[in-house]
mmCIF file of C-alpha atoms in Angstrom:
data_model
loop_
_atom_site.group_PDB
_atom_site.id
_atom_site.type_symbol
_atom_site.label_atom_id
_atom_site.label_comp_id
_atom_site.label_asym_id
_atom_site.label_seq_id
_atom_site.Cartn_x
_atom_site.Cartn_y
_atom_site.Cartn_z
ATOM 1 C CA MET Z 1164 0.000 0.000 0.000
ATOM 2 C CA ALA Z 1165 1.185 3.515 -0.807
ATOM 3 C CA GLU Z 1166 2.011 5.776 2.148
ATOM 4 C CA SER Z 1167 -0.700 8.308 3.035
ATOM 5 C CA ARG Z 1168 1.266 10.026 5.795
ATOM 6 C CA THR Z 1169 2.182 13.092 3.709
ATOM 7 C CA THR Z 1170 -1.164 13.445 1.922
ATOM 8 C CA MET Z 1171 -4.698 14.571 2.708
ATOM 9 C CA LEU Z 1172 -5.868 10.949 2.515
ATOM 10 C CA THR Z 1173 -6.219 8.475 5.353
ATOM 11 C CA ASP Z 1174 -4.640 5.015 5.171
ATOM 12 C CA ARG Z 1175 -8.121 3.509 4.724
ATOM 13 C CA GLN Z 1176 -8.927 5.899 1.874
ATOM 14 C CA VAL Z 1177 -5.689 4.959 0.093
ATOM 15 C CA GLU Z 1178 -6.433 1.287 0.638
ATOM 16 C CA VAL Z 1179 -9.934 1.607 -0.849
ATOM 17 C CA LEU Z 1180 -8.745 3.722 -3.792
ATOM 18 C CA GLU Z 1181 -5.945 1.277 -4.596
ATOM 19 C CA LEU Z 1182 -8.346 -1.680 -4.658
ATOM 20 C CA ARG Z 1183 -10.860 0.250 -6.771
ATOM 21 C CA GLU Z 1184 -8.080 1.196 -9.231
ATOM 22 C CA LYS Z 1185 -7.229 -2.509 -9.513
ATOM 23 C CA GLY Z 1186 -10.786 -3.076 -10.728
ATOM 24 C CA TYR Z 1187 -12.383 -4.368 -7.536
ATOM 25 C CA THR Z 1188 -16.095 -3.683 -7.135
ATOM 26 C CA GLN Z 1189 -17.329 -2.012 -3.960
ATOM 27 C CA ARG Z 1190 -18.626 -5.401 -2.783
ATOM 28 C CA GLU Z 1191 -15.213 -7.010 -3.415
ATOM 29 C CA VAL Z 1192 -13.455 -4.184 -1.567
ATOM 30 C CA ALA Z 1193 -15.873 -4.572 1.347
ATOM 31 C CA ASP Z 1194 -15.228 -8.325 1.487
ATOM 32 C CA GLU Z 1195 -11.456 -7.796 1.266
ATOM 33 C CA LEU Z 1196 -11.492 -5.239 4.093
ATOM 34 C CA GLY Z 1197 -14.123 -6.936 6.243
ATOM 35 C CA THR Z 1198 -16.616 -4.068 6.107
ATOM 36 C CA THR Z 1199 -19.849 -3.118 4.367
ATOM 37 C CA GLY Z 1200 -20.411 -1.807 0.865
ATOM 38 C CA SER Z 1201 -21.936 1.381 2.271
ATOM 39 C CA ASN Z 1202 -18.816 1.967 4.392
ATOM 40 C CA VAL Z 1203 -16.608 1.489 1.328
ATOM 41 C CA SER Z 1204 -18.818 3.963 -0.544
ATOM 42 C CA ALA Z 1205 -18.485 6.522 2.272
ATOM 43 C CA VAL Z 1206 -14.693 6.095 2.443
ATOM 44 C CA GLU Z 1207 -14.399 6.435 -1.327
ATOM 45 C CA ARG Z 1208 -16.606 9.556 -1.349
ATOM 46 C CA ALA Z 1209 -14.549 11.142 1.468
ATOM 47 C CA ALA Z 1210 -11.337 10.357 -0.437
ATOM 48 C CA GLU Z 1211 -12.676 12.019 -3.589
ATOM 49 C CA GLU Z 1212 -13.696 15.080 -1.545
ATOM 50 C CA ASN Z 1213 -10.161 15.283 -0.109
ATOM 51 C CA VAL Z 1214 -8.677 15.019 -3.601
ATOM 52 C CA GLU Z 1215 -10.959 17.836 -4.812
ATOM 53 C CA LYS Z 1216 -9.978 20.022 -1.827
ATOM 54 C CA ALA Z 1217 -6.296 19.424 -2.595
ATOM 55 C CA ARG Z 1218 -6.853 20.310 -6.264
ATOM 56 C CA ARG Z 1219 -8.660 23.533 -5.333
ATOM 57 C CA THR Z 1220 -5.932 24.393 -2.821
ATOM 58 C CA LEU Z 1221 -3.314 24.119 -5.577
ATOM 59 C CA GLU Z 1222 -5.521 26.172 -7.893
ATOM 60 C CA LEU Z 1223 -5.794 28.904 -5.247
ATOM 61 C CA VAL Z 1224 -2.073 28.939 -4.433
ATOM 62 C CA ARG Z 1225 -1.102 29.147 -8.111
ATOM 63 C CA THR Z 1226 -3.475 32.057 -8.548
ATOM 64 C CA LEU Z 1227 -2.286 33.838 -5.392
ATOM 65 C CA ARG Z 1228 1.365 33.439 -6.372
ATOM 66 C CA ALA Z 1229 0.766 35.175 -9.681
ATOM 67 C CA PRO Z 1230 2.340 38.647 -9.686
ATOM 68 C CA ALA Z 1231 -0.912 40.306 -10.838
ATOM 69 C CA GLN Z 1232 -4.382 39.333 -9.646
ATOM 70 C CA PHE Z 1233 -7.894 40.659 -9.907
ATOM 71 C CA THR Z 1234 -11.373 39.457 -9.071
ATOM 72 C CA VAL Z 1235 -14.428 39.626 -11.294
ATOM 73 C CA SER Z 1236 -17.942 39.316 -9.969
ATOM 74 C CA ALA Z 1237 -20.766 37.041 -11.014
ATOM 75 C CA GLY Z 1238 -22.551 38.479 -14.042
ATOM 76 C CA THR Z 1239 -19.347 39.425 -15.854
ATOM 77 C CA SER Z 1240 -19.516 38.468 -19.537
ATOM 78 C CA PHE Z 1241 -16.706 36.536 -21.171
ATOM 79 C CA GLU Z 1242 -16.040 39.453 -23.519
ATOM 80 C CA GLU Z 1243 -15.522 41.728 -20.492
ATOM 81 C CA LEU Z 1244 -13.412 39.069 -18.731
ATOM 82 C CA VAL Z 1245 -11.094 38.714 -21.725
ATOM 83 C CA SER Z 1246 -10.767 42.501 -22.000
ATOM 84 C CA ARG Z 1247 -9.982 42.786 -18.294
ATOM 85 C CA VAL Z 1248 -7.281 40.102 -18.545
ATOM 86 C CA TYR Z 1249 -5.532 42.062 -21.293
ATOM 87 C CA GLY Z 1250 -6.033 45.343 -19.436
ATOM 88 C CA HIS Z 1251 -4.589 44.055 -16.168
ATOM 89 C CA GLY Z 1252 -1.740 42.420 -18.092
ATOM 90 C CA ASP Z 1253 -0.928 45.768 -19.720
ATOM 91 C CA GLU Z 1254 -1.044 47.563 -16.341
ATOM 92 C CA ALA Z 1255 1.338 45.001 -14.835
ATOM 93 C CA GLY Z 1256 3.669 44.894 -17.858
ATOM 94 C CA ILE Z 1257 2.752 41.253 -18.571
ATOM 95 C CA LYS Z 1258 2.318 40.009 -22.134
ATOM 96 C CA ILE Z 1259 -0.583 37.546 -22.067
ATOM 97 C CA ALA Z 1260 0.446 34.228 -23.653
ATOM 98 C CA TYR Z 1261 -2.845 33.831 -25.537
ATOM 99 C CA CYS Z 1262 -4.372 35.587 -28.524
ATOM 100 C CA ARG Z 1263 -7.983 36.693 -27.927
ATOM 101 C CA PRO Z 1264 -9.704 33.518 -29.282
ATOM 102 C CA GLU Z 1265 -7.265 31.245 -27.390
ATOM 103 C CA LEU Z 1266 -7.770 33.209 -24.171
ATOM 104 C CA TYR Z 1267 -11.538 33.036 -24.548
ATOM 105 C CA THR Z 1268 -11.315 29.245 -25.065
ATOM 106 C CA HIS Z 1269 -8.894 28.833 -22.127
ATOM 107 C CA LEU Z 1270 -11.118 30.801 -19.759
ATOM 108 C CA TYR Z 1271 -14.294 29.093 -20.914
ATOM 109 C CA GLY Z 1272 -12.659 25.689 -20.399
ATOM 110 C CA LYS Z 1273 -11.764 26.646 -16.833
ATOM 111 C CA LEU Z 1274 -15.073 28.350 -16.049
ATOM 112 C CA GLU Z 1275 -17.677 26.409 -18.013
ATOM 113 C CA ALA Z 1276 -19.167 24.956 -14.803
ATOM 114 C CA VAL Z 1277 -19.912 28.477 -13.528
ATOM 115 C CA THR Z 1278 -21.119 29.994 -16.789
ATOM 116 C CA THR Z 1279 -24.634 30.600 -18.047
ATOM 117 C CA ALA Z 1280 -25.537 32.541 -21.191
ATOM 118 C CA ASN Z 1281 -21.888 33.578 -21.658
ATOM 119 C CA GLN Z 1282 -21.719 35.151 -18.170
ATOM 120 C CA LEU Z 1283 -20.079 34.051 -14.942
ATOM 121 C CA THR Z 1284 -22.450 32.821 -12.253
ATOM 122 C CA ASN Z 1285 -19.737 32.925 -9.537
ATOM 123 C CA SER Z 1286 -17.085 35.431 -8.603
ATOM 124 C CA THR Z 1287 -13.681 34.437 -9.931
ATOM 125 C CA THR Z 1288 -10.112 35.424 -9.150
ATOM 126 C CA ILE Z 1289 -7.689 35.639 -12.048
ATOM 127 C CA GLY Z 1290 -3.907 35.513 -11.659
ATOM 128 C CA LEU Z 1291 -1.455 36.549 -14.361
ATOM 129 C CA THR Z 1292 1.993 34.976 -14.168
ATOM 130 C CA LYS Z 1293 5.135 36.759 -15.304
ATOM 131 C CA ASP Z 1294 5.180 34.339 -18.277
ATOM 132 C CA GLY Z 1295 1.707 35.486 -19.326
ATOM 133 C CA GLU Z 1296 -0.171 32.409 -18.161
ATOM 134 C CA VAL Z 1297 -3.689 33.005 -16.890
ATOM 135 C CA LYS Z 1298 -4.581 31.158 -13.678
ATOM 136 C CA VAL Z 1299 -8.189 30.865 -12.536
ATOM 137 C CA PHE Z 1300 -9.725 30.341 -9.107
ATOM 138 C CA ARG Z 1301 -13.485 30.219 -8.668
ATOM 139 C CA ASP Z 1302 -14.160 31.783 -5.289
ATOM 140 C CA SER Z 1303 -17.061 29.480 -4.578
ATOM 141 C CA VAL Z 1304 -18.132 26.043 -5.717
ATOM 142 C CA GLY Z 1305 -21.540 24.773 -6.652
ATOM 143 C CA SER Z 1306 -24.239 26.931 -5.100
ATOM 144 C CA GLY Z 1307 -23.011 30.306 -6.333
ATOM 145 C CA ASP Z 1308 -23.499 31.792 -2.868
ATOM 146 C CA GLY Z 1309 -19.979 33.202 -2.669
ATOM 147 C CA SER Z 1310 -19.357 31.369 0.606
ATOM 148 C CA ALA Z 1311 -15.751 30.518 -0.192
ATOM 149 C CA GLY Z 1312 -14.689 34.121 -0.540
ATOM 150 C CA ASP Z 1313 -15.842 37.700 -0.722
ATOM 151 C CA ASP Z 1314 -14.565 40.183 -3.269
ATOM 152 C CA PRO Z 1315 -12.590 42.778 -1.307
ATOM 153 C CA GLY Z 1316 -10.839 45.157 -3.633
ATOM 154 C CA GLU Z 1317 -12.776 43.915 -6.636
ATOM 155 C CA GLY Z 1318 -11.233 45.127 -9.847
ATOM 156 C CA GLU Z 1319 -7.920 46.034 -8.270
ATOM 157 C CA THR Z 1320 -4.711 44.563 -9.575
ATOM 158 C CA ARG Z 1321 -2.200 43.579 -6.946
ATOM 159 C CA GLU Z 1322 1.396 43.363 -8.083
ATOM 160 C CA ARG Z 1323 4.445 41.937 -6.367
#
């Protein structure tokens, strides 16, 4: 079994994920571990939630480490978002690594889950790296209630 000590996963979660990756059914995993199928399901669900939290943590850190950042609110159109990326890049002296159509596609790919009718349904923080990469962090997940972050200083660019 792989070591879980330096991860966000418990030993049991690693054990269940390893068996599932080997093709075991939930019933087979339960039999192997001497537990119930519903317990295996709960452990697997908790593991997936931990993996998602780790992914979002990395997404946030990459955005925060970008030398220029700004936040856009829900309701912002993609046309406005693309324009703001270029504008903040210009202000910070960063050449964006995407032409307009590529940037639009990149942002839509990252934000499709929080987009309706070509507008954002959640606030979003954008980070611009010195190499012109555009990092994206959705401030909230799912409900659109903004619970994972407010928008202090909305529209401001912070530079390091």
